[in-house]
Tab-separated table of C-alpha atoms and ligand atoms in Angstrom:
chain	number	residue	atom	x	y	z
A	908	MET	CA	20.877	16.910	-9.082
A	909	SER	CA	23.281	17.861	-6.362
A	910	HIS	CA	21.612	15.916	-3.525
A	911	ALA	CA	22.090	12.232	-2.795
A	912	THR	CA	19.374	10.170	-4.530
A	913	VAL	CA	17.848	6.761	-3.879
A	914	LEU	CA	16.584	4.304	-6.483
A	915	VAL	CA	13.374	2.801	-5.080
A	916	ILE	CA	12.392	-0.615	-6.448
A	917	ASN	CA	9.061	-2.342	-5.876
A	918	ALA	CA	9.231	-5.794	-7.448
A	919	GLY	CA	6.080	-7.918	-7.636
A	920	SER	CA	5.511	-11.358	-9.099
A	921	SER	CA	5.350	-10.073	-12.694
A	922	THR	CA	6.083	-6.349	-12.335
A	923	ILE	CA	8.894	-4.003	-11.314
A	924	LYS	CA	8.010	-0.414	-10.388
A	925	TYR	CA	10.922	1.972	-9.910
A	926	GLN	CA	11.486	5.596	-9.014
A	927	LEU	CA	14.613	7.714	-8.691
A	928	VAL	CA	13.923	9.941	-5.697
A	929	ASP	CA	15.655	12.929	-4.148
A	930	PRO	CA	14.788	12.286	-0.478
A	931	THR	CA	15.944	15.759	0.544
A	932	SER	CA	13.726	17.783	-1.789
A	933	GLY	CA	11.090	15.052	-2.099
A	934	GLU	CA	11.311	15.201	-5.892
A	935	ALA	CA	10.503	12.100	-7.979
A	936	ILE	CA	13.193	12.629	-10.624
A	937	ALA	CA	12.257	9.749	-12.913
A	938	GLY	CA	10.347	6.496	-12.699
A	939	GLY	CA	8.443	3.830	-14.473
A	940	LEU	CA	7.507	0.202	-14.548
A	941	VAL	CA	8.071	-3.140	-16.176
A	942	GLU	CA	4.928	-5.233	-16.596
A	943	ARG	CA	4.004	-8.772	-17.606
A	944	ILE	CA	7.415	-10.255	-16.831
A	945	GLY	CA	7.604	-13.800	-18.219
A	946	GLU	CA	4.956	-13.150	-20.880
A	947	SER	CA	5.431	-12.507	-24.577
A	948	ASN	CA	3.721	-9.099	-24.463
A	949	GLY	CA	5.822	-7.438	-21.746
A	950	LEU	CA	5.675	-3.674	-21.344
A	951	VAL	CA	8.171	-1.059	-20.149
A	952	GLU	CA	7.354	2.547	-19.293
A	953	HIS	CA	9.727	5.320	-18.294
A	954	ARG	CA	8.929	8.883	-17.202
A	955	TYR	CA	11.456	11.693	-17.097
A	956	HIS	CA	11.167	15.453	-17.547
A	957	GLY	CA	7.423	15.323	-18.185
A	958	GLU	CA	7.870	12.823	-21.034
A	959	GLU	CA	6.621	9.260	-21.005
A	960	HIS	CA	8.173	6.509	-23.111
A	961	SER	CA	6.644	3.061	-23.430
A	962	GLU	CA	7.581	-0.037	-25.410
A	963	GLU	CA	6.147	-3.537	-25.748
A	964	LEU	CA	8.688	-6.342	-25.718
A	965	PRO	CA	8.976	-9.804	-24.212
A	966	ILE	CA	10.614	-9.653	-20.761
A	967	THR	CA	11.977	-13.066	-19.843
A	968	ASP	CA	12.571	-12.587	-16.107
A	969	HIS	CA	13.255	-10.015	-13.372
A	970	GLY	CA	16.948	-9.757	-14.345
A	971	HIS	CA	15.969	-8.930	-17.905
A	972	GLY	CA	13.392	-6.459	-16.588
A	973	LEU	CA	15.913	-4.550	-14.491
A	974	ARG	CA	18.447	-4.465	-17.345
A	975	GLU	CA	15.673	-2.894	-19.443
A	976	VAL	CA	15.227	-0.269	-16.696
A	977	LEU	CA	18.939	0.579	-16.960
A	978	ARG	CA	18.619	0.838	-20.725
A	979	LEU	CA	15.643	3.201	-20.353
A	980	PHE	CA	17.664	5.461	-18.054
A	981	ASP	CA	20.523	5.325	-20.593
A	982	THR	CA	18.311	6.146	-23.565
A	983	HIS	CA	15.893	8.667	-22.086
A	984	GLY	CA	17.806	9.972	-19.056
A	985	PRO	CA	18.809	10.887	-16.509
A	986	ARG	CA	22.251	9.266	-16.715
A	987	LEU	CA	22.491	7.060	-13.648
A	988	ALA	CA	26.259	7.572	-13.453
A	989	ASP	CA	25.612	11.280	-12.746
A	990	ALA	CA	22.559	10.793	-10.518
A	991	HIS	CA	24.394	10.512	-7.172
A	992	ILE	CA	22.576	7.284	-6.243
A	993	VAL	CA	23.744	6.413	-2.738
A	994	ALA	CA	21.504	3.388	-2.149
A	995	VAL	CA	18.723	1.218	-3.527
A	996	GLY	CA	15.563	1.003	-1.395
A	997	HIS	CA	13.400	-2.092	-1.888
A	998	ARG	CA	9.756	-2.355	-0.888
A	999	VAL	CA	9.002	-5.760	0.615
A	1000	VAL	CA	5.418	-6.674	1.523
A	1001	GLN	CA	5.946	-9.213	4.315
A	1002	GLY	CA	8.654	-8.810	6.962
A	1003	GLY	CA	6.923	-11.039	9.527
A	1004	SER	CA	8.008	-10.561	13.125
A	1005	VAL	CA	11.624	-10.750	11.926
A	1006	PHE	CA	11.882	-7.203	10.591
A	1007	PRO	CA	10.420	-4.492	12.860
A	1008	HIS	CA	12.570	-1.879	11.057
A	1009	PRO	CA	14.046	-1.178	7.636
A	1010	THR	CA	17.248	-3.189	7.285
A	1011	VAL	CA	20.453	-3.041	5.223
A	1012	VAL	CA	20.539	-6.045	2.889
A	1013	ASP	CA	23.099	-8.831	3.184
A	1014	ASP	CA	22.885	-12.510	2.214
A	1015	ASP	CA	21.348	-13.415	5.558
A	1016	VAL	CA	18.577	-10.792	5.144
A	1017	VAL	CA	17.729	-12.156	1.681
A	1018	GLU	CA	17.476	-15.663	3.151
A	1019	LYS	CA	15.154	-14.445	5.904
A	1020	ILE	CA	12.867	-12.732	3.354
A	1021	ARG	CA	12.881	-15.987	1.387
A	1022	ASP	CA	11.932	-17.891	4.570
A	1023	LEU	CA	8.846	-15.627	4.856
A	1024	ILE	CA	7.506	-16.736	1.441
A	1025	PRO	CA	4.948	-19.165	2.978
A	1026	LEU	CA	3.376	-16.131	4.714
A	1027	ALA	CA	3.267	-14.039	1.522
A	1028	PRO	CA	3.301	-16.476	-1.398
A	1029	LEU	CA	1.868	-13.878	-3.792
A	1030	HIS	CA	4.332	-11.109	-2.896
A	1031	ASN	CA	7.663	-12.114	-1.373
A	1032	PRO	CA	8.988	-14.289	-4.251
A	1033	GLY	CA	9.019	-11.235	-6.563
A	1034	SER	CA	10.727	-9.141	-3.882
A	1035	VAL	CA	13.487	-11.716	-3.464
A	1036	ARG	CA	14.079	-11.839	-7.228
A	1037	GLY	CA	14.120	-8.041	-7.410
A	1038	ILE	CA	16.648	-7.746	-4.586
A	1039	GLU	CA	18.897	-10.459	-6.019
A	1040	VAL	CA	19.151	-8.966	-9.488
A	1041	ALA	CA	19.419	-5.384	-8.213
A	1042	ARG	CA	22.317	-6.383	-5.946
A	1043	GLU	CA	24.109	-7.779	-9.020
A	1044	LEU	CA	23.457	-4.693	-11.143
A	1045	PHE	CA	24.144	-2.143	-8.356
A	1046	SER	CA	26.882	-4.041	-6.554
A	1047	ASP	CA	28.845	-1.078	-5.184
A	1048	ILE	CA	26.087	0.683	-3.186
A	1049	PRO	CA	24.084	-0.479	-0.168
A	1050	HIS	CA	20.597	-1.930	-0.563
A	1051	VAL	CA	17.919	-1.416	2.076
A	1052	VAL	CA	14.647	-3.304	2.534
A	1053	VAL	CA	11.594	-1.423	3.802
A	1054	PHE	CA	8.685	-3.624	4.878
A	1055	ASP	CA	4.933	-3.000	4.612
A	1056	THR	CA	4.549	-4.738	7.957
A	1057	SER	CA	7.158	-2.983	10.165
A	1058	PHE	CA	4.988	-0.040	11.264
A	1059	PHE	CA	2.473	-2.475	12.760
A	1060	GLN	CA	4.956	-4.460	14.827
A	1061	THR	CA	4.122	-2.153	17.770
A	1062	MET	CA	0.512	-3.384	17.994
A	1063	PRO	CA	-0.408	-4.917	21.340
A	1064	ALA	CA	-0.838	-8.714	21.491
A	1065	SER	CA	-4.573	-8.248	22.079
A	1066	ALA	CA	-4.837	-6.659	18.628
A	1067	TYR	CA	-2.551	-8.984	16.672
A	1068	THR	CA	-3.569	-12.352	18.192
A	1069	TYR	CA	-6.189	-14.519	16.483
A	1070	ALA	CA	-8.294	-16.729	18.759
A	1071	LEU	CA	-6.788	-19.950	17.427
A	1072	PRO	CA	-5.065	-22.724	19.419
A	1073	LYS	CA	-1.918	-20.904	20.488
A	1074	ASP	CA	0.684	-23.590	19.738
A	1075	LEU	CA	-0.630	-24.132	16.228
A	1076	ALA	CA	-0.709	-20.374	15.590
A	1077	ALA	CA	2.869	-20.029	16.872
A	1078	GLU	CA	4.103	-22.968	14.819
A	1079	HIS	CA	2.759	-21.419	11.612
A	1080	SER	CA	3.488	-17.753	12.493
A	1081	ILE	CA	-0.248	-16.937	12.346
A	1082	ARG	CA	-0.993	-13.437	13.668
A	1083	ARG	CA	-2.089	-10.055	12.384
A	1084	TYR	CA	0.831	-8.387	10.581
A	1085	GLY	CA	-0.916	-5.535	8.776
A	1086	PHE	CA	0.192	-4.078	5.425
A	1087	HIS	CA	0.518	-0.652	3.728
A	1088	GLY	CA	2.552	0.268	6.833
A	1089	THR	CA	4.879	2.604	4.961
A	1090	SER	CA	1.856	4.571	3.779
A	1091	HIS	CA	0.093	4.618	7.172
A	1092	GLN	CA	3.286	5.830	8.858
A	1093	TYR	CA	4.039	8.505	6.231
A	1094	VAL	CA	0.460	9.805	6.157
A	1095	SER	CA	0.195	9.894	9.971
A	1096	GLU	CA	3.394	11.974	10.098
A	1097	GLN	CA	2.040	14.303	7.418
A	1098	ALA	CA	-1.205	14.636	9.410
A	1099	ALA	CA	0.799	15.928	12.366
A	1100	LEU	CA	2.473	18.503	10.092
A	1101	LEU	CA	-0.903	19.518	8.634
A	1102	LEU	CA	-2.432	19.995	12.091
A	1103	GLY	CA	0.723	21.653	13.420
A	1104	ARG	CA	0.799	19.137	16.256
A	1105	ASP	CA	3.427	16.939	17.851
A	1106	LEU	CA	2.822	13.437	16.431
A	1107	THR	CA	3.170	11.815	19.846
A	1108	SER	CA	0.474	14.005	21.396
A	1109	PHE	CA	-2.689	12.851	19.622
A	1110	ASN	CA	-4.677	9.904	18.257
A	1111	GLN	CA	-5.651	9.413	14.641
A	1112	ILE	CA	-7.270	7.053	12.153
A	1113	VAL	CA	-5.794	6.617	8.647
A	1114	ALA	CA	-7.812	5.058	5.799
A	1115	HIS	CA	-5.628	3.960	2.874
A	1116	LEU	CA	-8.169	3.341	0.105
A	1117	GLY	CA	-6.497	2.209	-3.118
A	1118	SER	CA	-7.013	-0.987	-5.103
A	1119	GLY	CA	-6.092	-2.656	-1.845
A	1120	ALA	CA	-7.524	-0.889	1.199
A	1121	SER	CA	-6.655	-0.815	4.884
A	1122	ILE	CA	-7.345	1.329	7.919
A	1123	SER	CA	-5.300	1.860	11.063
A	1124	ALA	CA	-5.706	3.265	14.569
A	1125	ILE	CA	-2.641	5.244	15.633
A	1126	ALA	CA	-2.064	6.481	19.190
A	1127	GLY	CA	0.672	9.063	19.611
A	1128	GLY	CA	2.350	8.015	16.351
A	1129	THR	CA	2.281	4.306	17.241
A	1130	ALA	CA	0.022	1.828	15.439
A	1131	VAL	CA	-2.368	0.082	17.836
A	1132	ASP	CA	-4.622	-1.739	15.363
A	1133	THR	CA	-5.042	-2.256	11.633
A	1134	SER	CA	-7.508	-4.021	9.370
A	1135	MET	CA	-5.267	-6.231	7.214
A	1136	GLY	CA	-4.189	-9.425	8.893
A	1137	LEU	CA	-1.983	-12.424	8.221
A	1138	THR	CA	-2.315	-11.407	4.572
A	1139	PRO	CA	-3.714	-8.307	2.809
A	1140	LEU	CA	-7.064	-10.106	2.367
A	1141	GLU	CA	-8.660	-9.119	5.687
A	1142	GLY	CA	-10.556	-5.940	6.545
A	1143	LEU	CA	-12.145	-3.401	4.229
A	1144	VAL	CA	-13.901	-4.119	0.935
A	1145	MET	CA	-11.282	-3.703	-1.820
A	1146	GLY	CA	-11.165	-3.586	-5.625
A	1147	THR	CA	-11.054	-7.362	-6.024
A	1148	ARG	CA	-10.640	-8.683	-2.434
A	1149	THR	CA	-13.470	-9.599	-0.079
A	1150	GLY	CA	-12.040	-8.142	3.106
A	1151	ASP	CA	-13.764	-9.506	6.227
A	1152	MET	CA	-16.194	-12.374	5.983
A	1153	ASP	CA	-17.208	-15.392	8.009
A	1154	PRO	CA	-14.242	-17.816	7.676
A	1155	ALA	CA	-16.770	-20.652	7.360
A	1156	ILE	CA	-17.618	-19.310	3.892
A	1157	VAL	CA	-14.308	-20.802	2.741
A	1158	LEU	CA	-15.385	-24.226	3.999
A	1159	HIS	CA	-18.843	-23.825	2.506
A	1160	LEU	CA	-17.371	-22.912	-0.889
A	1161	GLN	CA	-15.211	-26.027	-0.792
A	1162	ARG	CA	-18.005	-28.348	0.340
A	1163	ALA	CA	-21.046	-26.907	-1.417
A	1164	ALA	CA	-19.518	-25.319	-4.527
A	1165	GLY	CA	-16.719	-27.894	-4.880
A	1166	LEU	CA	-13.985	-25.276	-5.224
A	1167	SER	CA	-10.334	-26.229	-4.684
A	1168	ILE	CA	-8.007	-24.280	-2.361
A	1169	ASP	CA	-6.441	-22.521	-5.363
A	1170	GLU	CA	-9.862	-21.644	-6.768
A	1171	VAL	CA	-11.015	-20.189	-3.434
A	1172	ASN	CA	-7.738	-18.247	-3.194
A	1173	THR	CA	-8.299	-16.708	-6.637
A	1174	LEU	CA	-11.972	-16.059	-5.894
A	1175	LEU	CA	-11.328	-14.183	-2.637
A	1176	ASN	CA	-8.282	-12.222	-3.872
A	1177	LYS	CA	-9.078	-11.501	-7.510
A	1178	GLU	CA	-12.801	-11.959	-8.183
A	1179	SER	CA	-14.469	-10.453	-5.129
A	1180	GLY	CA	-14.723	-6.972	-3.567
A	1181	LEU	CA	-16.197	-4.306	-5.850
A	1182	LYS	CA	-15.522	-6.506	-8.875
A	1183	GLY	CA	-17.479	-9.383	-7.406
A	1184	LEU	CA	-20.351	-7.170	-6.295
A	1185	CYS	CA	-20.865	-5.161	-9.485
A	1186	GLY	CA	-18.431	-6.446	-12.102
A	1187	ASN	CA	-15.992	-3.531	-11.900
A	1188	ASN	CA	-13.052	-2.873	-9.611
A	1189	ASP	CA	-12.228	0.660	-10.792
A	1190	PHE	CA	-14.032	3.085	-8.505
A	1191	ARG	CA	-14.380	5.724	-11.238
A	1192	GLU	CA	-16.380	3.251	-13.268
A	1193	VAL	CA	-18.400	2.117	-10.254
A	1194	LEU	CA	-19.435	5.766	-9.759
A	1195	ALA	CA	-20.389	6.041	-13.446
A	1196	MET	CA	-22.474	2.868	-13.137
A	1197	ILE	CA	-24.290	4.328	-10.109
A	1198	GLU	CA	-25.009	7.521	-12.094
A	1199	ALA	CA	-26.483	5.328	-14.826
A	1200	GLY	CA	-28.835	3.711	-12.291
A	1201	ASN	CA	-27.046	0.376	-11.845
A	1202	GLN	CA	-28.366	-1.248	-8.635
A	1203	ASP	CA	-25.425	-3.645	-8.195
A	1204	ALA	CA	-22.996	-0.724	-8.243
A	1205	ALA	CA	-25.142	1.193	-5.746
A	1206	LEU	CA	-25.123	-1.773	-3.353
A	1207	ALA	CA	-21.341	-2.249	-3.845
A	1208	PHE	CA	-20.843	1.391	-2.828
A	1209	ASP	CA	-23.079	0.977	0.227
A	1210	VAL	CA	-21.286	-2.192	1.345
A	1211	TYR	CA	-17.923	-0.436	0.920
A	1212	VAL	CA	-18.998	2.564	3.003
A	1213	HIS	CA	-20.729	0.437	5.655
A	1214	ARG	CA	-17.542	-1.598	6.255
A	1215	LEU	CA	-15.444	1.550	6.424
A	1216	VAL	CA	-17.774	3.250	8.910
A	1217	LYS	CA	-17.883	0.104	11.040
A	1218	TYR	CA	-14.077	0.064	11.253
A	1219	ILE	CA	-13.884	3.750	12.107
A	1220	GLY	CA	-16.414	3.249	14.910
A	1221	SER	CA	-14.491	0.283	16.287
A	1222	TYR	CA	-11.191	2.168	16.124
A	1223	MET	CA	-12.724	5.065	18.047
A	1224	ALA	CA	-13.481	2.514	20.751
A	1225	VAL	CA	-9.956	1.032	20.502
A	1226	LEU	CA	-8.496	4.528	20.870
A	1227	GLY	CA	-10.756	5.223	23.852
A	1228	GLY	CA	-12.496	8.230	22.315
A	1229	LEU	CA	-12.719	10.428	19.255
A	1230	PRO	CA	-9.455	10.752	17.332
A	1231	GLU	CA	-8.067	14.177	16.500
A	1232	VAL	CA	-8.209	13.427	12.780
A	1233	ILE	CA	-9.467	10.857	10.293
A	1234	THR	CA	-7.330	10.935	7.150
A	1235	PHE	CA	-8.180	9.596	3.698
A	1236	THR	CA	-5.367	8.606	1.342
A	1237	ALA	CA	-4.496	6.593	-1.851
A	1238	GLY	CA	-6.386	6.529	-5.181
A	1239	VAL	CA	-9.940	6.310	-3.819
A	1240	GLY	CA	-9.326	8.177	-0.553
A	1241	GLU	CA	-7.628	11.108	-2.292
A	1242	ASN	CA	-10.007	11.403	-5.251
A	1243	ASN	CA	-13.427	10.141	-4.278
A	1244	ALA	CA	-15.215	13.007	-2.511
A	1245	LEU	CA	-18.488	11.071	-2.303
A	1246	ILE	CA	-16.953	8.313	-0.139
A	1247	ARG	CA	-15.557	10.935	2.274
A	1248	GLU	CA	-18.903	12.707	2.425
A	1249	ARG	CA	-20.869	9.506	3.048
A	1250	VAL	CA	-18.473	8.388	5.771
A	1251	ALA	CA	-18.570	11.788	7.476
A	1252	ASP	CA	-22.379	11.892	7.257
A	1253	ALA	CA	-22.548	8.456	8.895
A	1254	LEU	CA	-20.428	9.837	11.752
A	1255	ALA	CA	-22.593	12.964	12.204
A	1256	GLY	CA	-23.844	11.590	15.533
A	1257	PHE	CA	-20.278	11.973	16.844
A	1258	GLY	CA	-20.167	15.603	15.763
A	1259	VAL	CA	-18.191	14.977	12.570
A	1260	ARG	CA	-19.009	17.704	10.010
A	1261	ILE	CA	-17.674	17.758	6.487
A	1262	ASP	CA	-17.282	21.038	4.566
A	1263	LYS	CA	-18.976	19.985	1.325
A	1264	GLU	CA	-17.320	22.693	-0.773
A	1265	ALA	CA	-13.815	22.049	0.550
A	1266	ASN	CA	-14.380	18.308	0.176
A	1267	ALA	CA	-15.349	18.677	-3.490
A	1268	VAL	CA	-12.145	20.551	-4.433
A	1269	ARG	CA	-9.682	18.392	-6.374
A	1270	SER	CA	-6.117	18.943	-5.251
A	1271	LYS	CA	-2.774	17.187	-4.849
A	1272	GLU	CA	-2.164	19.056	-1.567
A	1273	ALA	CA	-2.714	17.788	1.958
A	1274	ARG	CA	-5.852	19.504	3.254
A	1275	ILE	CA	-8.612	19.565	5.875
A	1276	VAL	CA	-12.114	19.019	4.488
A	1277	SER	CA	-14.134	19.231	7.720
A	1278	THR	CA	-15.732	22.369	9.151
A	1279	PRO	CA	-14.035	24.289	12.002
A	1280	ASP	CA	-16.727	23.101	14.445
A	1281	SER	CA	-16.317	19.400	13.573
A	1282	THR	CA	-15.357	17.340	16.640
A	1283	VAL	CA	-12.871	15.404	14.487
A	1284	ALA	CA	-10.803	16.876	11.662
A	1285	VAL	CA	-11.280	15.072	8.359
A	1286	ALA	CA	-8.166	15.300	6.180
A	1287	VAL	CA	-7.097	14.271	2.677
A	1288	ILE	CA	-3.365	13.590	2.462
A	1289	PRO	CA	-1.709	12.175	-0.677
A	1290	THR	CA	0.422	9.174	0.187
A	1291	ASN	CA	3.941	8.820	-1.211
A	1292	GLU	CA	5.348	5.397	-0.441
A	1293	GLU	CA	8.378	5.852	-2.727
A	1294	LEU	CA	9.449	9.018	-0.922
A	1295	ALA	CA	8.938	7.353	2.460
A	1296	ILE	CA	11.043	4.359	1.346
A	1297	ALA	CA	13.741	6.679	-0.051
A	1298	ARG	CA	13.896	8.669	3.200
A	1299	GLN	CA	14.057	5.572	5.395
A	1300	THR	CA	16.745	4.129	3.103
A	1301	LEU	CA	18.869	7.275	3.229
A	1302	ALA	CA	18.483	7.571	7.007
A	1303	LEU	CA	19.754	4.028	7.434
A	1304	VAL	CA	22.761	4.288	5.108
A	1305	GLU	CA	23.751	7.656	6.595
A	1306	ALA	CA	23.433	6.348	10.175
B	2777	ADP	P1	-2.923	0.853	-5.939
B	2777	ADP	O1	-1.693	1.700	-5.771
B	2777	ADP	O2	-3.316	0.069	-4.723
B	2777	ADP	O3	-2.992	0.076	-7.207
B	2777	ADP	P2	-4.344	3.372	-6.113
B	2777	ADP	O4	-3.980	4.002	-4.821
B	2777	ADP	O5	-3.754	3.907	-7.373
B	2777	ADP	O6	-4.171	1.804	-6.057
B	2777	ADP	O7	-5.941	3.442	-6.234
B	2777	ADP	C1	-6.636	2.863	-7.303
B	2777	ADP	C2	-8.106	3.163	-7.130
B	2777	ADP	O8	-8.280	4.589	-7.061
B	2777	ADP	C3	-8.998	2.667	-8.268
B	2777	ADP	O9	-10.174	2.069	-7.739
B	2777	ADP	C4	-9.361	3.960	-8.991
B	2777	ADP	O10	-10.600	3.880	-9.603
B	2777	ADP	C5	-9.403	4.938	-7.844
B	2777	ADP	N1	-9.297	6.315	-8.364
B	2777	ADP	C6	-8.252	6.883	-8.969
B	2777	ADP	N2	-8.563	8.133	-9.390
B	2777	ADP	C7	-9.862	8.326	-9.025
B	2777	ADP	C8	-10.788	9.405	-9.176
B	2777	ADP	N3	-10.432	10.518	-9.796
B	2777	ADP	N4	-12.032	9.247	-8.660
B	2777	ADP	C9	-12.398	8.110	-8.043
B	2777	ADP	N5	-11.582	7.067	-7.876
B	2777	ADP	C10	-10.329	7.165	-8.372
């Protein structure tokens, strides 16, 4: 480990994911996670040198969780004192309009992230706790915050404005922010490398299909539209989130089904999407259910693909023509060949042609899965948000 390294921390409400990254080589040196913080059956996992260590123990709070992470490094390696850590990079979900770029942390920055909690009540409280305890434990190196929203701050007002009364929207900071920005930016840059093209010279569409899912239209390296909105609930069908629906459904659920605001919130975020449609939010199991003849799973798949195709068509229009490349990334996008094939088949009228054999190959490499005569390249590019955060962190502390 001769290069400078960055410790990347992604703190959620009850989890801390961490990775020690060499931003120069791109290597993930070690990593792991702390789960079920605040519960009696907490869990810690640490990976280093191809070995995985896990333990169950109660984790009282985020401070306790991060001290456990230090202990895991101490016990299983690598020794942090010898790891040349030059900075800690924190993933933060919501940066609002306040943070269009990654930012070096000081007290004022922490306060501003705290002020954004009403916009991201599920995500930002955990981030703030993670940053606070990490600054205590790593007090002699800089900390950098990298926001899921920053990449989308370039969107034009026509794309980020909701048709609500403008003063009310301004008073409550209601607009499209977009999320997964670190992934969309990283993957769009990798797409340029894969095509051997200058990023600023072409248009592309990126579909990040994980448990959460979002899609973006990118013109010359700049985001011009994206499917997630004020919160990560809008847009595509996801593992447990509805994505788009008539907003009046919320009112109807309150009036007709008697659900409270909290119940509707849980329903739309945790009980809907694939899980709501067929009882399962893991796409591998949805595919197995379809194989077994389950009709609910088959419809869930069709709804998922329909929404995705509809977004791609609308983003072609937003971009003013066919993009150079449509890229699939994240757990579903990287591994589910059937989704890619169905989407490409739906776009056959635009001259999109998938190479079925290339598409079926399982690989961790960035690759093109369309035929040479396809009007649009279809690519599969593994995302790597930790590496992107580590690189942005290093660039800022070296600047
Ligand atoms: P997140 O980081 O948002 O939790 P991921 O990007 O890890 O999510 O994606 C999780 C999703 O990817 C799950 O629905 C899972 O079923 C799906 N997935 C992972 N591996 C495969 C696979 N081999 N085939 C199909 N789907 C897969």
